[in-house]
Amino acid sequence: MKILAIETSCDETAIAILECDGDEQSATFKVLSHALLSQIEIHREFGGVFPAVAKREHAKNLVPLLYSALEEAEMLHEDSQIFPPDMYVKVGDFLFREEGLTEHFVHFIEGVERPPIDAIAVTYGPGLAPALWVGVNFAQALSLAWNIPLVPVNHMEGHFMIALAKRDVEENLLSIENVQTPILGLLISGGHTELDLMENWLSYRLLGQTRDDAVGEAFDKVGRMLDLPYPGGPEVSKLAERDREDSSTNSFKLPRPMIDSPDYYFSFSGLKTAVLYTLKNLLKEKTLVSEREKEQLARAFEDAAADVLIAKTVKALEETRAQTLAIGGGVSANIHIRRRFEEKLKNDLPYIDLRYPPDGLTGDNAIMIGLAGFYRFLHTEFVEAGTLMADGNLSLAAPLPQRAK
Ligand code: KG4
Ligand code: ZN
């Protein structure tokens, strides 16, 4: 079956088309197209994501991305149809909030053949509500116009699933197979830091999450303190690596908040503040912090964050007897965190099957939404266009959205 997936939860607008085969035991996904527009450059001048700007950009990008995605998948065939007036009104109900989108959408749909797509998967949460709504409404309009079933997807389930996937580069194929349950998911992104246990396929238990900042958010804030461009995560990581090449010891000592708490909760706000105070102390004696000091501080921060993530995750692996560890979300690209997990598991829990996303798929993308959408499709979890609501605070352990009759 072929799935068209849409992602607009934050600052990436993405549409992917996947050919999916198999079942929960063994599934393969051929990536027919992957169209993505990142808004990072636009948000960089604000030093972070601005929801109103994100929403406007998604609205502007969705039709052109749909065009590219269909074209790349060789599903773009010109046609000329007239949209029935009642359909125009219904689609307009979804799209009128974004200036010009209804006209743009209708014009596009009138000019192309309905593609051979079996389901439309869309992220409906968690994320920035205004950004999510654009994708949700676009997907509802598309589902209605083409009469294709709509599958709502939890963005975090997308991060979870893509972390389990392996890529066959030659075949341009992703596969999820030979996964032993229970699976522990450590999901680390700009908005989330959580440990979820998947005991049975698609049924999650939230073990713990951050009480304040997400780890990616802390990386970004530390990046800003060190005058690095947004997003700070990859930049902080580069500085930290430079210090590790230069020195075997860490020059600054930073706290490891909640590392010994008897639960699976995290806190990264105190660690971020500790970086700020260290910087302020340095600036008591001079006006500028040196590049070397920035590298040392970045390393101390990254070490502390990695220590906490590892301690909590290992405790959860031991206590839940999980067989697989899936590390997903934007921060799972961090090479130091990966290296530390590999070492720790090799030494202490060698039977754990450690997985993270294929290269280039750690951050937000629509392929991961297609993967999660496929499993939800297998469970016939469809909703009727017009009934789906975006939910900025959606949790992985939340009840499923209402089903269409
Ligand atoms: O999953 P994602 O793309 O978006 C959200 O759903 O939040 O994650 C983005 C986060 C940002 O905070 C970014 O700084 C962080 O992932 N990130 C990294 C690295 N690459 C991206 N953090 C640390 N090290 C990295 N290499
Ligand atoms: Zn994400």
Coordinates of C-alpha atoms and ligand atoms in Angstrom, one line a residue:
M1 CA 0.0 0.0 0.0
K2 CA 1.1 3.6 -0.6
I3 CA 1.0 6.2 2.1
L4 CA 1.3 10.0 1.8
A5 CA 2.6 11.5 5.0
I6 CA 2.5 15.1 6.1
E7 CA 4.5 16.7 8.9
T8 CA 4.2 20.4 10.1
S9 CA 4.6 20.2 13.9
C10 CA 7.5 22.6 14.3
D11 CA 9.8 24.3 11.8
E12 CA 10.0 21.7 9.1
T13 CA 7.3 21.3 6.4
A14 CA 7.6 17.8 4.9
I15 CA 5.7 15.4 2.7
A16 CA 6.8 11.9 1.9
I17 CA 5.3 9.1 -0.1
L18 CA 6.1 5.5 0.9
E19 CA 5.3 2.1 -0.5
C20 CA 4.7 0.0 2.6
D21 CA 4.7 -3.8 2.9
G22 CA 4.5 -6.4 5.6
D23 CA 3.1 -6.3 9.1
E24 CA 4.1 -5.7 12.7
Q25 CA 6.7 -8.5 12.7
S26 CA 8.5 -7.4 9.6
A27 CA 7.8 -4.3 7.5
T28 CA 9.5 -2.6 4.6
F29 CA 9.1 0.9 3.4
K30 CA 10.3 2.1 -0.1
V31 CA 10.7 5.8 -0.1
L32 CA 9.1 7.0 -3.3
S33 CA 9.6 10.6 -2.4
H34 CA 10.7 12.9 0.4
A35 CA 10.1 16.6 0.1
L36 CA 11.2 18.8 2.9
L37 CA 11.6 22.5 3.5
S38 CA 13.3 23.6 6.6
Q39 CA 12.6 27.0 8.1
I40 CA 15.8 27.1 10.1
E41 CA 17.2 30.0 8.2
I42 CA 14.0 32.0 8.8
H43 CA 13.9 31.3 12.5
R44 CA 17.6 31.9 13.0
E45 CA 17.1 35.6 13.1
F46 CA 14.7 35.2 16.0
G47 CA 17.1 32.8 17.8
G48 CA 14.3 30.2 18.0
V49 CA 11.0 29.1 16.4
F50 CA 8.3 31.7 16.2
P51 CA 4.9 29.9 16.0
A52 CA 3.1 32.5 13.8
V53 CA 6.0 32.5 11.3
A54 CA 6.1 28.7 11.3
K55 CA 2.4 28.5 10.5
R56 CA 2.7 31.0 7.7
E57 CA 5.6 29.2 6.1
H58 CA 3.8 25.8 6.3
A59 CA 0.8 27.3 4.6
K60 CA 3.0 28.7 1.9
N61 CA 5.0 25.5 1.4
L62 CA 2.4 22.7 1.4
V63 CA 1.1 22.9 -2.1
P64 CA 4.6 23.2 -3.7
L65 CA 5.8 20.3 -1.6
L66 CA 2.9 18.2 -2.5
Y67 CA 3.7 18.9 -6.2
S68 CA 7.4 17.9 -5.7
A69 CA 6.5 14.8 -3.7
L70 CA 4.1 13.6 -6.4
E71 CA 6.5 14.4 -9.1
E72 CA 9.4 12.5 -7.5
A73 CA 7.1 9.5 -6.9
E74 CA 6.1 9.6 -10.6
M75 CA 2.5 10.2 -9.6
L76 CA 2.1 13.6 -11.1
H77 CA -0.2 13.4 -14.1
E78 CA -1.8 16.5 -15.6
D79 CA -5.6 16.5 -15.8
S80 CA -8.3 19.1 -16.0
Q81 CA -11.3 18.7 -13.8
I82 CA -13.8 21.1 -12.3
F83 CA -14.1 21.1 -8.5
P84 CA -17.8 20.7 -7.6
P85 CA -19.0 23.8 -5.8
D86 CA -20.1 21.9 -2.7
M87 CA -16.6 20.4 -2.4
Y88 CA -15.1 23.9 -2.9
V89 CA -17.0 25.0 0.1
K90 CA -16.1 22.0 2.3
V91 CA -12.4 22.3 1.4
G92 CA -12.6 26.1 2.0
D93 CA -13.9 25.3 5.6
F94 CA -10.5 23.7 6.3
L95 CA -8.2 26.1 4.5
F96 CA -9.8 29.6 4.8
R97 CA -7.7 30.7 7.7
E98 CA -4.5 30.7 5.6
E99 CA -4.7 33.5 3.1
G100 CA -5.0 32.3 -0.5
L101 CA -4.6 28.6 0.4
T102 CA -8.0 27.5 -0.7
E103 CA -7.5 28.9 -4.2
H104 CA -4.0 27.5 -4.4
F105 CA -5.1 24.1 -3.3
V106 CA -8.2 23.9 -5.6
H107 CA -6.2 25.1 -8.6
F108 CA -3.6 22.4 -7.9
I109 CA -6.1 19.5 -7.4
E110 CA -8.1 20.5 -10.5
G111 CA -5.0 20.2 -12.6
V112 CA -3.8 16.7 -11.5
E113 CA -5.1 13.2 -11.6
R114 CA -5.9 11.6 -8.2
P115 CA -2.7 9.7 -7.3
P116 CA -2.8 6.0 -6.3
I117 CA -2.5 6.7 -2.6
D118 CA -4.2 4.4 -0.1
A119 CA -3.9 6.6 3.0
I120 CA -2.9 10.1 4.1
A121 CA -1.0 10.1 7.4
V122 CA -0.7 13.4 9.3
T123 CA 1.0 14.6 12.5
Y124 CA -1.7 15.9 14.8
G125 CA 0.5 16.4 17.9
P126 CA 2.5 17.1 19.9
G127 CA 4.1 20.4 18.7
L128 CA 3.2 24.0 18.1
A129 CA -0.6 24.1 17.8
P130 CA -0.7 26.8 15.1
A131 CA 1.8 24.8 13.0
L132 CA 0.1 21.5 13.6
W133 CA -3.3 22.9 12.5
V134 CA -2.0 23.9 9.1
G135 CA -0.9 20.3 8.4
V136 CA -4.1 18.7 9.9
N137 CA -6.4 21.0 7.9
F138 CA -4.4 20.5 4.7
A139 CA -4.6 16.7 5.2
Q140 CA -8.3 16.8 5.9
A141 CA -8.9 18.9 2.7
L142 CA -6.8 16.4 0.7
S143 CA -8.6 13.4 2.2
L144 CA -11.9 14.9 1.2
A145 CA -10.9 16.0 -2.2
W146 CA -9.3 12.7 -3.2
N147 CA -11.5 10.5 -1.0
I148 CA -8.5 8.9 0.7
P149 CA -8.6 7.6 4.3
L150 CA -7.0 9.8 6.9
V151 CA -4.7 8.4 9.6
P152 CA -3.7 10.6 12.5
V153 CA -0.1 10.2 13.8
N154 CA 1.6 11.1 17.0
H155 CA 4.8 12.9 16.1
M156 CA 6.7 11.1 18.9
E157 CA 5.6 7.7 17.6
G158 CA 7.2 8.8 14.3
H159 CA 10.5 9.4 16.2
F160 CA 10.1 6.1 17.9
M161 CA 9.5 4.1 14.7
I162 CA 12.2 5.7 12.6
A163 CA 14.7 4.9 15.4
L164 CA 13.8 1.2 15.0
A165 CA 14.3 1.3 11.2
K166 CA 17.3 0.1 9.3
R167 CA 18.2 1.5 5.9
D168 CA 19.3 -0.5 2.8
V169 CA 21.0 2.2 0.8
E170 CA 21.1 0.2 -2.5
E171 CA 17.5 -0.6 -2.5
N172 CA 16.4 2.8 -1.0
L173 CA 14.5 0.8 1.5
L174 CA 13.8 1.1 5.2
S175 CA 12.9 -2.0 7.2
I176 CA 11.6 -2.6 10.7
E177 CA 12.1 -6.2 11.6
N178 CA 13.5 -8.6 14.2
V179 CA 12.6 -6.2 17.0
Q180 CA 12.3 -7.9 20.4
T181 CA 9.8 -6.4 22.9
P182 CA 9.7 -4.8 25.4
I183 CA 11.2 -1.8 23.6
L184 CA 12.4 1.1 25.6
G185 CA 12.2 4.4 23.7
L186 CA 14.4 7.3 24.8
L187 CA 13.0 10.2 22.8
I188 CA 15.1 13.3 22.9
S189 CA 14.2 16.3 20.9
G190 CA 13.8 20.1 21.1
G191 CA 10.4 19.7 22.8
H192 CA 10.6 16.4 24.6
T193 CA 12.8 14.2 26.8
E194 CA 11.0 11.1 27.7
L195 CA 11.3 7.4 28.4
D196 CA 8.5 5.3 27.0
L197 CA 8.1 1.5 27.2
M198 CA 6.4 -0.3 24.4
E199 CA 5.5 -3.6 26.0
N200 CA 3.3 -4.7 23.1
W201 CA 3.4 -3.3 19.6
L202 CA 1.9 0.3 19.6
S203 CA 1.0 0.2 23.3
Y204 CA 3.1 2.6 25.3
R205 CA 3.7 3.4 29.0
L206 CA 5.3 6.7 29.8
L207 CA 7.9 6.0 32.4
G208 CA 9.2 9.5 32.9
Q209 CA 9.9 12.8 31.2
T210 CA 11.5 16.1 31.8
R211 CA 10.1 18.3 34.5
D212 CA 11.3 21.5 32.8
D213 CA 13.4 21.9 29.7
A214 CA 13.8 19.2 27.1
V215 CA 17.4 18.2 26.5
G216 CA 17.4 19.7 22.9
E217 CA 16.0 22.9 24.3
A218 CA 18.9 23.0 26.9
F219 CA 21.4 22.4 24.0
D220 CA 19.8 25.3 22.1
K221 CA 19.9 27.6 25.1
V222 CA 23.5 26.8 25.9
G223 CA 24.2 27.4 22.2
R224 CA 22.7 30.9 22.5
M225 CA 24.8 31.6 25.7
L226 CA 27.9 30.7 23.7
D227 CA 26.8 32.9 20.8
L228 CA 26.3 30.0 18.5
P229 CA 23.7 30.1 15.7
Y230 CA 20.3 28.4 16.1
P231 CA 19.8 25.5 16.5
G232 CA 22.5 25.2 19.1
G233 CA 22.6 21.4 19.5
P234 CA 24.8 20.5 16.6
E235 CA 27.0 23.6 17.2
V236 CA 27.5 22.8 20.9
S237 CA 28.4 19.3 19.9
K238 CA 31.1 20.4 17.5
L239 CA 32.7 22.7 20.1
A240 CA 32.6 19.9 22.7
E241 CA 34.3 17.5 20.3
R242 CA 37.1 20.0 19.7
D243 CA 37.8 20.1 23.4
R244 CA 37.9 16.3 23.6
E245 CA 40.5 16.2 20.8
D246 CA 42.6 18.8 22.8
S247 CA 42.4 17.5 26.3
S248 CA 41.6 14.3 28.1
T249 CA 40.1 16.1 31.2
N250 CA 37.1 18.2 31.7
S251 CA 37.9 21.7 32.9
F252 CA 34.5 22.7 34.3
K253 CA 32.4 20.7 36.7
L254 CA 28.6 21.0 36.2
P255 CA 25.7 19.4 38.1
R256 CA 23.9 16.3 36.9
P257 CA 20.3 17.1 38.0
M258 CA 18.1 14.3 39.3
I259 CA 20.7 11.7 38.4
D260 CA 20.0 9.8 41.6
S261 CA 16.3 10.4 41.9
P262 CA 14.4 7.1 42.3
D263 CA 12.3 7.7 39.2
Y264 CA 12.6 8.2 35.5
Y265 CA 12.1 12.0 35.5
F266 CA 14.7 14.5 34.2
S267 CA 15.5 18.1 34.7
F268 CA 17.8 20.1 32.4
S269 CA 16.9 23.7 33.4
G270 CA 19.3 23.7 36.4
L271 CA 22.1 22.4 34.2
K272 CA 21.5 25.2 31.7
T273 CA 21.5 27.7 34.5
A274 CA 24.8 26.3 35.8
V275 CA 26.3 27.0 32.4
L276 CA 25.1 30.6 32.7
Y277 CA 26.6 31.1 36.1
T278 CA 29.9 29.6 35.0
L279 CA 29.9 32.1 32.1
K280 CA 29.1 35.0 34.5
N281 CA 31.9 34.0 36.8
L282 CA 34.3 33.9 33.9
L283 CA 33.2 37.4 32.8
K284 CA 33.8 38.9 36.2
E285 CA 37.5 39.0 35.4
K286 CA 37.4 39.8 31.7
T287 CA 35.1 41.1 29.0
L288 CA 35.2 38.1 26.6
V289 CA 35.1 34.3 27.0
S290 CA 37.8 32.6 24.9
E291 CA 37.1 30.0 22.2
R292 CA 38.9 27.5 24.3
E293 CA 36.7 28.2 27.3
K294 CA 33.6 27.9 25.2
E295 CA 34.8 24.5 23.9
Q296 CA 35.4 23.4 27.5
L297 CA 32.1 24.6 28.7
A298 CA 30.3 22.9 25.8
R299 CA 32.0 19.7 26.6
A300 CA 31.2 19.9 30.3
F301 CA 27.5 20.5 29.4
E302 CA 27.3 17.7 26.9
D303 CA 29.1 15.3 29.4
A304 CA 26.6 16.2 32.1
A305 CA 23.6 15.8 29.8
A306 CA 24.9 12.4 28.5
D307 CA 25.5 11.1 32.1
V308 CA 21.9 11.8 33.2
L309 CA 20.4 10.3 30.0
I310 CA 22.5 7.2 30.4
A311 CA 21.9 6.7 34.1
K312 CA 18.1 7.0 33.8
T313 CA 17.9 4.9 30.7
V314 CA 20.1 2.1 32.1
K315 CA 18.0 2.0 35.2
A316 CA 14.9 1.7 33.1
L317 CA 16.4 -1.0 30.9
E318 CA 17.3 -3.1 34.0
E319 CA 14.0 -2.6 35.8
T320 CA 11.7 -3.2 32.8
R321 CA 13.8 -6.0 31.3
A322 CA 13.6 -4.3 27.9
Q323 CA 15.3 -6.1 25.0
T324 CA 15.6 -3.2 22.6
L325 CA 16.6 0.4 23.2
A326 CA 15.4 2.9 20.5
I327 CA 16.9 6.4 20.8
G328 CA 15.0 8.9 18.6
G329 CA 14.5 12.6 18.1
G330 CA 16.8 15.4 17.0
V331 CA 19.3 15.0 19.8
S332 CA 19.8 11.3 18.9
A333 CA 22.1 12.7 16.1
N334 CA 24.6 13.6 18.9
I335 CA 27.7 11.6 18.4
H336 CA 28.9 11.8 21.9
I337 CA 25.6 10.6 23.3
R338 CA 25.6 7.7 20.9
R339 CA 29.2 6.8 21.7
R340 CA 28.5 6.9 25.4
F341 CA 25.5 4.6 25.1
E342 CA 27.4 2.2 22.9
E343 CA 30.2 1.9 25.4
K344 CA 27.9 1.5 28.4
L345 CA 25.7 -1.1 26.8
K346 CA 28.6 -3.1 25.5
N347 CA 30.1 -3.3 29.0
D348 CA 27.0 -3.7 31.1
L349 CA 24.0 -4.8 29.0
P350 CA 25.4 -6.4 25.9
Y351 CA 22.2 -8.3 25.1
I352 CA 20.3 -5.0 24.4
D353 CA 19.7 -4.3 20.7
L354 CA 20.5 -0.6 20.4
R355 CA 18.9 1.3 17.6
Y356 CA 18.8 4.9 16.3
P357 CA 17.5 6.5 13.2
P358 CA 19.2 6.1 9.8
D359 CA 21.5 9.1 8.9
G360 CA 19.6 12.2 8.1
L361 CA 16.3 11.0 9.7
T362 CA 17.0 12.0 13.4
G363 CA 15.3 15.4 13.1
D364 CA 11.7 16.0 12.0
N365 CA 10.7 14.5 8.7
A366 CA 7.6 13.0 7.0
I367 CA 9.1 9.6 6.4
M368 CA 8.8 8.8 10.1
I369 CA 5.2 9.9 10.0
G370 CA 4.6 7.5 7.2
L371 CA 6.2 4.6 9.2
A372 CA 4.0 5.3 12.2
G373 CA 1.0 5.9 9.9
F374 CA 1.5 2.5 8.3
Y375 CA 1.1 0.7 11.6
R376 CA -1.9 2.8 12.5
F377 CA -3.4 1.9 9.1
L378 CA -2.9 -1.8 9.8
H379 CA -5.1 -1.2 12.9
T380 CA -7.6 0.7 10.7
E381 CA -7.3 3.8 12.8
F382 CA -8.9 6.2 10.4
V383 CA -10.7 9.4 11.2
E384 CA -13.2 11.2 9.0
A385 CA -12.1 14.5 7.5
G386 CA -13.6 17.3 9.6
T387 CA -13.3 15.5 12.9
L388 CA -9.5 15.6 13.5
M389 CA -8.2 18.2 16.0
A390 CA -4.6 19.2 16.4
D391 CA -3.3 18.6 20.0
G392 CA -0.1 20.5 20.9
N393 CA 0.2 18.5 24.1
L394 CA -0.6 15.0 22.8
S395 CA 1.2 12.3 24.7
L396 CA 2.2 8.9 23.4
A397 CA 0.3 7.1 26.2
A398 CA -2.9 9.1 25.4
P399 CA -6.1 7.5 24.3
L400 CA -6.5 7.3 20.6
P401 CA -8.6 9.9 18.7
Q402 CA -12.2 9.2 18.0
R403 CA -12.7 6.7 15.2
A404 CA -14.8 7.2 12.1
K405 CA -17.9 4.9 12.1
Ligands
KG4_1 O1 13.3 16.2 16.7 P1 13.7 17.5 16.3 O2 14.2 17.8 14.9 O3 12.5 18.5 16.6 C1 11.6 18.4 17.6 O4 10.7 17.6 17.5 O5 11.9 19.1 18.6 O6 14.8 18.0 17.4 C2 15.4 19.2 17.3 C3 16.4 19.4 18.4 C4 17.0 20.8 18.6 O7 17.0 21.1 19.9 C5 18.4 20.6 18.1 O8 19.4 21.5 18.7 C6 18.7 19.2 18.6 O9 17.5 18.5 18.2 N1 19.9 18.6 17.9 C7 21.0 18.2 18.5 C8 21.9 17.7 17.5 N2 21.2 17.8 16.3 C9 20.0 18.3 16.6 N3 21.3 18.3 19.8 C10 22.6 17.8 20.2 N4 23.5 17.3 19.3 C11 23.2 17.2 18.0 N5 24.1 16.7 17.1
ZN2 ZN 10.5 16.0 16.5

